PDB file of C-alpha atoms and ligand atoms in Angstrom:
ATOM      1  CA  MET V1443      -0.029  -0.002   0.011  1.00  0.00           C
ATOM      2  CA  THR V1444       1.239   3.513  -0.930  1.00  0.00           C
ATOM      3  CA  SER V1445       1.837   5.578   2.375  1.00  0.00           C
ATOM      4  CA  ALA V1446       0.246   8.998   2.501  1.00  0.00           C
ATOM      5  CA  ARG V1447       3.621  10.584   2.335  1.00  0.00           C
ATOM      6  CA  GLU V1448       4.394   8.900  -0.948  1.00  0.00           C
ATOM      7  CA  ARG V1449       1.046   9.679  -2.185  1.00  0.00           C
ATOM      8  CA  VAL V1450       1.653  13.440  -1.588  1.00  0.00           C
ATOM      9  CA  ARG V1451       5.082  13.291  -2.992  1.00  0.00           C
ATOM     10  CA  ASP V1452       3.682  11.908  -6.281  1.00  0.00           C
ATOM     11  CA  LEU V1453       1.217  14.785  -6.574  1.00  0.00           C
ATOM     12  CA  LEU V1454       3.923  17.654  -5.964  1.00  0.00           C
ATOM     13  CA  THR V1455       4.670  19.416  -9.064  1.00  0.00           C
ATOM     14  CA  VAL V1456       8.028  20.579  -7.767  1.00  0.00           C
ATOM     15  CA  PRO V1457      10.927  18.587  -6.393  1.00  0.00           C
ATOM     16  CA  VAL V1458      11.265  17.864  -2.594  1.00  0.00           C
ATOM     17  CA  ARG V1459      14.518  19.619  -1.454  1.00  0.00           C
ATOM     18  CA  ASP V1460      14.674  18.482   2.023  1.00  0.00           C
ATOM     19  CA  GLU V1461      12.550  16.119   4.468  1.00  0.00           C
ATOM     20  CA  SER V1462      14.775  15.682   7.258  1.00  0.00           C
ATOM     21  CA  HIS V1463      12.528  17.565   9.568  1.00  0.00           C
ATOM     22  CA  GLY V1464       9.487  15.478   9.074  1.00  0.00           C
ATOM     23  CA  TYR V1465       7.798  17.592   6.416  1.00  0.00           C
ATOM     24  CA  LEU V1466       8.215  17.745   2.555  1.00  0.00           C
ATOM     25  CA  ASP V1467      10.251  21.012   2.173  1.00  0.00           C
ATOM     26  CA  VAL V1468       9.762  22.408  -1.564  1.00  0.00           C
ATOM     27  CA  LEU V1469      11.261  25.902  -0.817  1.00  0.00           C
ATOM     28  CA  ASN V1470      14.887  26.627  -0.944  1.00  0.00           C
ATOM     29  CA  ALA V1471      14.373  29.982   0.787  1.00  0.00           C
ATOM     30  CA  PRO V1472      13.509  31.506   4.125  1.00  0.00           C
ATOM     31  CA  ALA V1473      10.081  32.490   4.385  1.00  0.00           C
ATOM     32  CA  PRO V1474       9.410  36.173   3.435  1.00  0.00           C
ATOM     33  CA  ALA V1475       9.112  38.379   6.791  1.00  0.00           C
ATOM     34  CA  GLU V1476       7.934  41.552   5.308  1.00  0.00           C
ATOM     35  CA  SER V1477       5.320  42.515   8.091  1.00  0.00           C
ATOM     36  CA  LEU V1478       5.126  42.189  11.716  1.00  0.00           C
ATOM     37  CA  SER V1479       2.391  39.561  11.570  1.00  0.00           C
ATOM     38  CA  LEU V1480       4.579  37.237   9.206  1.00  0.00           C
ATOM     39  CA  ARG V1481       7.614  37.756  11.682  1.00  0.00           C
ATOM     40  CA  VAL V1482       5.568  36.597  14.510  1.00  0.00           C
ATOM     41  CA  MET V1483       4.634  33.518  12.537  1.00  0.00           C
ATOM     42  CA  GLN V1484       8.262  32.685  12.280  1.00  0.00           C
ATOM     43  CA  ASN V1485       8.745  32.724  16.120  1.00  0.00           C
ATOM     44  CA  PRO V1486       9.288  29.322  17.857  1.00  0.00           C
ATOM     45  CA  ILE V1487       7.579  30.344  21.113  1.00  0.00           C
ATOM     46  CA  PHE V1488       4.669  31.851  19.389  1.00  0.00           C
ATOM     47  CA  ALA V1489       4.384  28.639  17.419  1.00  0.00           C
ATOM     48  CA  GLU V1490       4.507  26.688  20.522  1.00  0.00           C
ATOM     49  CA  VAL V1491       1.726  28.549  22.329  1.00  0.00           C
ATOM     50  CA  TYR V1492      -0.302  28.916  19.176  1.00  0.00           C
ATOM     51  CA  GLU V1493      -2.817  26.093  19.239  1.00  0.00           C
ATOM     52  CA  ARG V1494      -3.598  25.935  23.054  1.00  0.00           C
ATOM     53  CA  ALA V1495      -3.272  29.652  24.090  1.00  0.00           C
ATOM     54  CA  TRP V1496      -3.559  31.997  21.057  1.00  0.00           C
ATOM     55  CA  ARG V1497      -6.060  30.498  18.650  1.00  0.00           C
ATOM     56  CA  PRO V1498      -8.984  30.053  21.005  1.00  0.00           C
ATOM     57  CA  VAL V1499      -8.667  33.401  22.545  1.00  0.00           C
ATOM     58  CA  PHE V1500      -7.986  35.130  19.083  1.00  0.00           C
ATOM     59  CA  THR V1501     -11.084  33.410  17.730  1.00  0.00           C
ATOM     60  CA  ARG V1502     -13.233  34.853  20.440  1.00  0.00           C
ATOM     61  CA  LEU V1503     -11.890  38.331  19.768  1.00  0.00           C
ATOM     62  CA  PHE V1504     -13.572  38.237  16.408  1.00  0.00           C
ATOM     63  CA  SER V1505     -17.106  38.261  17.910  1.00  0.00           C
ATOM     64  CA  PHE V1506     -16.242  40.684  20.802  1.00  0.00           C
ATOM     65  CA  GLY V1507     -15.497  37.739  23.281  1.00  0.00           C
ATOM     66  CA  GLY V1508     -18.799  36.072  22.395  1.00  0.00           C
ATOM     67  CA  SER V1509     -19.220  32.518  21.074  1.00  0.00           C
ATOM     68  CA  ALA V1510     -20.536  33.259  17.478  1.00  0.00           C
ATOM     69  CA  THR V1511     -17.169  32.901  15.843  1.00  0.00           C
ATOM     70  CA  ALA V1512     -16.091  29.906  17.638  1.00  0.00           C
ATOM     71  CA  ASP V1513     -19.574  28.234  17.101  1.00  0.00           C
ATOM     72  CA  ALA V1514     -19.290  28.856  13.321  1.00  0.00           C
ATOM     73  CA  ASP V1515     -15.597  27.705  13.274  1.00  0.00           C
ATOM     74  CA  ARG V1516     -16.663  24.414  15.047  1.00  0.00           C
ATOM     75  CA  ALA V1517     -19.519  23.868  12.468  1.00  0.00           C
ATOM     76  CA  LEU V1518     -17.487  24.470   9.432  1.00  0.00           C
ATOM     77  CA  THR V1519     -14.501  22.389  10.664  1.00  0.00           C
ATOM     78  CA  ASN V1520     -16.809  19.654  11.792  1.00  0.00           C
ATOM     79  CA  ARG V1521     -18.118  19.533   8.207  1.00  0.00           C
ATOM     80  CA  LEU V1522     -14.621  19.657   6.756  1.00  0.00           C
ATOM     81  CA  SER V1523     -13.506  16.799   8.903  1.00  0.00           C
ATOM     82  CA  ARG V1524     -16.159  14.374   7.709  1.00  0.00           C
ATOM     83  CA  ALA V1525     -15.191  10.728   7.115  1.00  0.00           C
ATOM     84  CA  GLY V1526     -14.447   9.671   3.447  1.00  0.00           C
ATOM     85  CA  ASP V1527     -11.721   8.865   0.977  1.00  0.00           C
ATOM     86  CA  ARG V1528     -10.837  12.496   0.115  1.00  0.00           C
ATOM     87  CA  LEU V1529      -7.745  14.649  -0.689  1.00  0.00           C
ATOM     88  CA  ILE V1530      -7.881  17.616   1.586  1.00  0.00           C
ATOM     89  CA  LEU V1531      -5.344  20.787   1.561  1.00  0.00           C
ATOM     90  CA  ASP V1532      -5.177  22.969   4.500  1.00  0.00           C
ATOM     91  CA  VAL V1533      -3.402  26.018   3.265  1.00  0.00           C
ATOM     92  CA  ALA V1534      -1.530  28.103   5.930  1.00  0.00           C
ATOM     93  CA  CYS V1535      -1.982  25.323   8.354  1.00  0.00           C
ATOM     94  CA  GLY V1536       0.274  26.723  11.087  1.00  0.00           C
ATOM     95  CA  PRO V1537       0.870  24.036  13.756  1.00  0.00           C
ATOM     96  CA  GLY V1538      -1.559  21.764  11.961  1.00  0.00           C
ATOM     97  CA  ASN V1539      -4.312  22.307  14.699  1.00  0.00           C
ATOM     98  CA  TYR V1540      -6.865  21.548  11.911  1.00  0.00           C
ATOM     99  CA  THR V1541      -4.961  19.431   9.487  1.00  0.00           C
ATOM    100  CA  ARG V1542      -4.796  16.631  12.104  1.00  0.00           C
ATOM    101  CA  ARG V1543      -8.568  16.747  12.605  1.00  0.00           C
ATOM    102  CA  PHE V1544      -9.183  16.826   8.920  1.00  0.00           C
ATOM    103  CA  GLY V1545      -7.171  13.714   8.416  1.00  0.00           C
ATOM    104  CA  ALA V1546      -8.543  11.844  11.397  1.00  0.00           C
ATOM    105  CA  SER V1547     -11.836  10.768   9.724  1.00  0.00           C
ATOM    106  CA  LEU V1548     -10.295   9.883   6.327  1.00  0.00           C
ATOM    107  CA  ARG V1549     -10.504   6.320   5.040  1.00  0.00           C
ATOM    108  CA  GLY V1550      -8.969   4.446   1.903  1.00  0.00           C
ATOM    109  CA  ASP V1551      -6.317   6.569   0.029  1.00  0.00           C
ATOM    110  CA  GLY V1552      -7.619   9.799   1.880  1.00  0.00           C
ATOM    111  CA  VAL V1553      -4.896  12.407   2.913  1.00  0.00           C
ATOM    112  CA  ALA V1554      -4.881  15.683   4.736  1.00  0.00           C
ATOM    113  CA  VAL V1555      -1.983  18.038   3.575  1.00  0.00           C
ATOM    114  CA  GLY V1556      -1.096  20.856   5.670  1.00  0.00           C
ATOM    115  CA  LEU V1557       0.955  23.564   3.682  1.00  0.00           C
ATOM    116  CA  ASP V1558       2.800  26.408   5.462  1.00  0.00           C
ATOM    117  CA  PHE V1559       6.075  28.234   4.953  1.00  0.00           C
ATOM    118  CA  SER V1560       7.022  28.795   8.638  1.00  0.00           C
ATOM    119  CA  THR V1561       9.534  26.227   9.705  1.00  0.00           C
ATOM    120  CA  PRO V1562       8.718  26.747  13.571  1.00  0.00           C
ATOM    121  CA  MET V1563       5.005  26.148  12.870  1.00  0.00           C
ATOM    122  CA  LEU V1564       5.766  23.010  10.748  1.00  0.00           C
ATOM    123  CA  GLY V1565       8.072  21.803  13.343  1.00  0.00           C
ATOM    124  CA  ARG V1566       5.311  22.012  15.821  1.00  0.00           C
ATOM    125  CA  ALA V1567       2.764  20.355  13.404  1.00  0.00           C
ATOM    126  CA  VAL V1568       5.088  17.269  13.196  1.00  0.00           C
ATOM    127  CA  LEU V1569       5.452  17.091  16.852  1.00  0.00           C
ATOM    128  CA  ASP V1570       1.774  17.791  17.911  1.00  0.00           C
ATOM    129  CA  ASN V1571      -0.603  17.095  15.047  1.00  0.00           C
ATOM    130  CA  THR V1572       0.460  13.972  13.109  1.00  0.00           C
ATOM    131  CA  GLY V1573      -1.540  10.911  11.903  1.00  0.00           C
ATOM    132  CA  PRO V1574      -1.366   8.060   9.593  1.00  0.00           C
ATOM    133  CA  ARG V1575      -3.330  10.262   6.879  1.00  0.00           C
ATOM    134  CA  VAL V1576      -1.585  13.661   7.778  1.00  0.00           C
ATOM    135  CA  VAL V1577       1.380  15.027   5.517  1.00  0.00           C
ATOM    136  CA  TYR V1578       2.967  18.304   5.747  1.00  0.00           C
ATOM    137  CA  VAL V1579       4.599  20.284   3.050  1.00  0.00           C
ATOM    138  CA  ARG V1580       6.570  23.482   3.287  1.00  0.00           C
ATOM    139  CA  GLY V1581       5.543  25.750   0.442  1.00  0.00           C
ATOM    140  CA  ASP V1582       4.179  29.114  -0.354  1.00  0.00           C
ATOM    141  CA  ALA V1583       0.480  29.741  -0.533  1.00  0.00           C
ATOM    142  CA  HIS V1584       1.024  32.127  -3.537  1.00  0.00           C
ATOM    143  CA  ALA V1585       2.272  29.185  -5.621  1.00  0.00           C
ATOM    144  CA  ILE V1586       0.747  26.069  -4.213  1.00  0.00           C
ATOM    145  CA  PRO V1587       2.896  23.170  -5.486  1.00  0.00           C
ATOM    146  CA  PHE V1588       0.093  20.981  -6.797  1.00  0.00           C
ATOM    147  CA  ALA V1589      -1.596  20.607 -10.147  1.00  0.00           C
ATOM    148  CA  ASP V1590      -4.851  22.243 -11.045  1.00  0.00           C
ATOM    149  CA  ASN V1591      -8.075  20.180  -9.859  1.00  0.00           C
ATOM    150  CA  THR V1592      -6.174  18.029  -7.440  1.00  0.00           C
ATOM    151  CA  PHE V1593      -8.072  18.313  -3.914  1.00  0.00           C
ATOM    152  CA  ASP V1594     -11.675  17.610  -2.872  1.00  0.00           C
ATOM    153  CA  THR V1595     -11.424  20.157  -0.221  1.00  0.00           C
ATOM    154  CA  VAL V1596      -9.283  23.176   0.094  1.00  0.00           C
ATOM    155  CA  ALA V1597      -9.300  25.309   3.394  1.00  0.00           C
ATOM    156  CA  CYS V1598      -7.515  28.529   4.289  1.00  0.00           C
ATOM    157  CA  LEU V1599      -8.108  29.334   7.942  1.00  0.00           C
ATOM    158  CA  ALA V1600      -7.238  32.505   9.787  1.00  0.00           C
ATOM    159  CA  ALA V1601      -4.378  33.380   7.296  1.00  0.00           C
ATOM    160  CA  LEU V1602      -5.643  35.390   4.442  1.00  0.00           C
ATOM    161  CA  TYR V1603      -5.563  38.629   6.506  1.00  0.00           C
ATOM    162  CA  LEU V1604      -1.700  38.281   6.756  1.00  0.00           C
ATOM    163  CA  VAL V1605      -0.467  36.674   3.427  1.00  0.00           C
ATOM    164  CA  SER V1606       1.232  39.076   1.085  1.00  0.00           C
ATOM    165  CA  ASP V1607      -1.393  38.954  -1.628  1.00  0.00           C
ATOM    166  CA  PRO V1608      -4.589  37.385  -0.560  1.00  0.00           C
ATOM    167  CA  LEU V1609      -6.276  37.626  -3.724  1.00  0.00           C
ATOM    168  CA  GLN V1610      -3.652  35.715  -5.536  1.00  0.00           C
ATOM    169  CA  VAL V1611      -3.933  32.946  -2.742  1.00  0.00           C
ATOM    170  CA  ILE V1612      -7.683  32.827  -3.451  1.00  0.00           C
ATOM    171  CA  ASP V1613      -7.040  32.079  -7.043  1.00  0.00           C
ATOM    172  CA  GLU V1614      -4.512  29.290  -6.051  1.00  0.00           C
ATOM    173  CA  LEU V1615      -7.260  27.794  -3.687  1.00  0.00           C
ATOM    174  CA  ALA V1616      -9.623  27.861  -6.590  1.00  0.00           C
ATOM    175  CA  ARG V1617      -6.984  26.442  -8.979  1.00  0.00           C
ATOM    176  CA  VAL V1618      -6.103  23.372  -7.025  1.00  0.00           C
ATOM    177  CA  VAL V1619      -9.793  22.380  -5.956  1.00  0.00           C
ATOM    178  CA  ALA V1620     -11.074  19.597  -8.006  1.00  0.00           C
ATOM    179  CA  PRO V1621     -14.320  19.970 -10.003  1.00  0.00           C
ATOM    180  CA  GLY V1622     -17.248  19.452  -7.595  1.00  0.00           C
ATOM    181  CA  GLY V1623     -14.800  20.116  -4.571  1.00  0.00           C
ATOM    182  CA  GLU V1624     -15.189  22.646  -2.031  1.00  0.00           C
ATOM    183  CA  VAL V1625     -13.362  25.714  -0.864  1.00  0.00           C
ATOM    184  CA  ALA V1626     -13.541  27.203   2.719  1.00  0.00           C
ATOM    185  CA  VAL V1627     -11.999  30.393   4.114  1.00  0.00           C
ATOM    186  CA  PHE V1628     -12.148  32.028   7.584  1.00  0.00           C
ATOM    187  CA  THR V1629     -10.798  35.624   7.624  1.00  0.00           C
ATOM    188  CA  THR V1630     -11.530  39.243   8.636  1.00  0.00           C
ATOM    189  CA  VAL V1631     -14.316  41.775   7.472  1.00  0.00           C
ATOM    190  CA  ARG V1632     -14.231  45.297   7.595  1.00  0.00           C
ATOM    191  CA  THR V1633     -16.866  46.841   9.994  1.00  0.00           C
ATOM    192  CA  GLY V1634     -17.508  50.127  11.601  1.00  0.00           C
ATOM    193  CA  TRP V1635     -15.772  48.819  14.720  1.00  0.00           C
ATOM    194  CA  ASN V1636     -12.393  47.950  13.195  1.00  0.00           C
ATOM    195  CA  ALA V1637     -12.427  50.857  10.483  1.00  0.00           C
ATOM    196  CA  ALA V1638      -9.296  52.416  12.052  1.00  0.00           C
ATOM    197  CA  ALA V1639      -7.532  48.906  12.026  1.00  0.00           C
ATOM    198  CA  GLY V1640      -8.090  48.874   8.171  1.00  0.00           C
ATOM    199  CA  LEU V1641      -6.227  52.261   7.650  1.00  0.00           C
ATOM    200  CA  PRO V1642      -3.383  51.730   5.119  1.00  0.00           C
ATOM    201  CA  ILE V1643      -0.738  52.767   7.573  1.00  0.00           C
ATOM    202  CA  VAL V1644      -1.988  50.220  10.090  1.00  0.00           C
ATOM    203  CA  ARG V1645      -1.879  47.557   7.344  1.00  0.00           C
ATOM    204  CA  ARG V1646       1.704  48.413   6.418  1.00  0.00           C
ATOM    205  CA  LEU V1647       2.959  48.398   9.900  1.00  0.00           C
ATOM    206  CA  SER V1648       1.088  45.375  11.170  1.00  0.00           C
ATOM    207  CA  GLY V1649       0.473  43.357   7.923  1.00  0.00           C
ATOM    208  CA  PHE V1650      -2.881  42.580   9.145  1.00  0.00           C
ATOM    209  CA  ARG V1651      -5.832  43.418   6.633  1.00  0.00           C
ATOM    210  CA  PHE V1652      -9.640  43.747   7.091  1.00  0.00           C
ATOM    211  CA  PHE V1653     -11.511  42.894   3.804  1.00  0.00           C
ATOM    212  CA  GLY V1654     -14.460  44.747   2.510  1.00  0.00           C
ATOM    213  CA  ARG V1655     -17.677  42.750   2.784  1.00  0.00           C
ATOM    214  CA  HIS V1656     -17.862  41.533  -0.797  1.00  0.00           C
ATOM    215  CA  GLU V1657     -14.005  41.441  -1.420  1.00  0.00           C
ATOM    216  CA  ILE V1658     -13.645  37.697  -0.849  1.00  0.00           C
ATOM    217  CA  THR V1659     -16.992  36.595  -2.216  1.00  0.00           C
ATOM    218  CA  GLY V1660     -16.292  38.770  -5.302  1.00  0.00           C
ATOM    219  CA  ARG V1661     -12.835  37.101  -5.792  1.00  0.00           C
ATOM    220  CA  PHE V1662     -14.448  33.588  -5.291  1.00  0.00           C
ATOM    221  CA  ALA V1663     -16.878  34.549  -8.150  1.00  0.00           C
ATOM    222  CA  GLU V1664     -14.202  35.921 -10.412  1.00  0.00           C
ATOM    223  CA  ALA V1665     -12.190  32.628  -9.908  1.00  0.00           C
ATOM    224  CA  GLY V1666     -15.094  30.660 -11.255  1.00  0.00           C
ATOM    225  CA  LEU V1667     -16.446  29.340  -7.821  1.00  0.00           C
ATOM    226  CA  VAL V1668     -20.224  28.836  -7.447  1.00  0.00           C
ATOM    227  CA  GLY V1669     -22.629  28.337  -4.421  1.00  0.00           C
ATOM    228  CA  ILE V1670     -20.877  31.105  -2.454  1.00  0.00           C
ATOM    229  CA  GLU V1671     -22.073  31.306   1.136  1.00  0.00           C
ATOM    230  CA  GLN V1672     -20.746  34.084   3.598  1.00  0.00           C
ATOM    231  CA  THR V1673     -21.451  34.036   7.320  1.00  0.00           C
ATOM    232  CA  ILE V1674     -20.178  37.146   9.253  1.00  0.00           C
ATOM    233  CA  THR V1675     -19.641  36.883  12.917  1.00  0.00           C
ATOM    234  CA  GLY V1676     -18.465  40.237  14.342  1.00  0.00           C
ATOM    235  CA  GLN V1677     -15.136  41.065  12.664  1.00  0.00           C
ATOM    236  CA  GLY V1678     -14.618  37.759  11.111  1.00  0.00           C
ATOM    237  CA  GLN V1679     -16.138  35.886   7.930  1.00  0.00           C
ATOM    238  CA  PHE V1680     -16.399  32.340   6.817  1.00  0.00           C
ATOM    239  CA  VAL V1681     -16.658  31.827   3.085  1.00  0.00           C
ATOM    240  CA  THR V1682     -17.492  28.476   1.396  1.00  0.00           C
ATOM    241  CA  ALA V1683     -17.954  27.754  -2.264  1.00  0.00           C
ATOM    242  CA  ARG V1684     -17.391  24.999  -4.730  1.00  0.00           C
ATOM    243  CA  LYS V1685     -16.029  24.466  -8.285  1.00  0.00           C
ATOM    244  CA  PRO V1686     -18.514  23.473 -10.874  1.00  0.00           C
ATOM    245  CA  SER V1687     -18.544  19.810 -11.726  1.00  0.00           C
ATOM    246  CA  LYS V1688     -17.257  19.185 -15.146  1.00  0.00           C
TER     247      LYS V1688
HETATM  248  C1  SAM O2900      -2.590  32.454  12.196  1.00  0.00           C
HETATM  249  S1  SAM O2900      -1.787  31.049  11.359  1.00  0.00           S
HETATM  250  C2  SAM O2900      -3.253  30.006  10.944  1.00  0.00           C
HETATM  251  C3  SAM O2900      -3.009  28.564  11.380  1.00  0.00           C
HETATM  252  C4  SAM O2900      -4.343  27.796  11.325  1.00  0.00           C
HETATM  253  N1  SAM O2900      -4.604  27.656   9.687  1.00  0.00           N
HETATM  254  C5  SAM O2900      -5.515  28.131  12.095  1.00  0.00           C
HETATM  255  O1  SAM O2900      -6.559  28.605  11.562  1.00  0.00           O
HETATM  256  O2  SAM O2900      -5.428  28.403  13.159  1.00  0.00           O
HETATM  257  C6  SAM O2900      -1.321  31.759   9.897  1.00  0.00           C
HETATM  258  C7  SAM O2900      -0.300  30.894   9.163  1.00  0.00           C
HETATM  259  O3  SAM O2900      -0.154  31.392   7.744  1.00  0.00           O
HETATM  260  C8  SAM O2900       1.087  31.176   7.396  1.00  0.00           C
HETATM  261  N2  SAM O2900       1.424  31.832   6.134  1.00  0.00           N
HETATM  262  C9  SAM O2900       1.252  33.172   5.976  1.00  0.00           C
HETATM  263  N3  SAM O2900       1.712  33.532   4.739  1.00  0.00           N
HETATM  264  C10 SAM O2900       1.948  32.312   3.921  1.00  0.00           C
HETATM  265  C11 SAM O2900       2.284  31.857   2.507  1.00  0.00           C
HETATM  266  N4  SAM O2900       2.602  32.917   1.721  1.00  0.00           N
HETATM  267  N5  SAM O2900       2.581  30.727   2.372  1.00  0.00           N
HETATM  268  C12 SAM O2900       2.428  29.642   3.497  1.00  0.00           C
HETATM  269  N6  SAM O2900       2.009  29.979   4.525  1.00  0.00           N
HETATM  270  C13 SAM O2900       1.855  31.213   5.097  1.00  0.00           C
HETATM  271  C14 SAM O2900       1.935  31.498   8.540  1.00  0.00           C
HETATM  272  O4  SAM O2900       3.184  30.842   8.540  1.00  0.00           O
HETATM  273  C15 SAM O2900       0.985  30.896   9.617  1.00  0.00           C
HETATM  274  O5  SAM O2900       1.424  29.636  10.166  1.00  0.00           O
END
């Protein structure tokens, strides 16, 4: 039987440069650290506390300390974690906090691939969030190292607001999802409350973006996705869609 790692290696469109750290590294460069947010993601201490201490608190901040964002997050990730023989890609997976769950109910040749470019985050992923159907790849979300139409499910959670070019990343999510497959995103949305945080100067300094209400859904539509659904919970939005079947 082919192992999950062999299956993923066969799917990659670029050579693996290193796998001595437990993940398949297709980059030969350090991760860009052009903003404060991206520099924080390269910090080993942040990577260590991320899953247990940071993410649950951060999620609650999206709905002003209430449970709406956490509830929507649970509903979405439960759905994405359903059983089956599927290929799942978790883009900007961080320490693999969701990748492991996505992989846990898979069957047959199903694999959940976590993609990130932070070595400290992937270091935590291979320590804390492994499984027989979970594989980690070090790569750039702006140039996902897989062919068009590969994955049944593509997720990008809590990351689009800090990547360098979020619209390009959305195009990449739409490119690699298979016909009939689903794409799911959790990110920020601009409201009256966070208008100041959306100012260009704040964005430049922090690297953190707040998207216009139709910016993400609009790009999904331009990328050819259909059945687009948006759920807004305070400062956060969950957007799901699918690629039309052939
Ligand atoms: C806040 S964490 C999100 C982790 C996880 N998806 C979650 O929902 O908790 C954001 C991640 O995005 C990653 N990231 C940012 N830009 C990236 C890029 N261009 N390519 C790959 N990963 C990127 C960072 O390294 C970091 O691990």
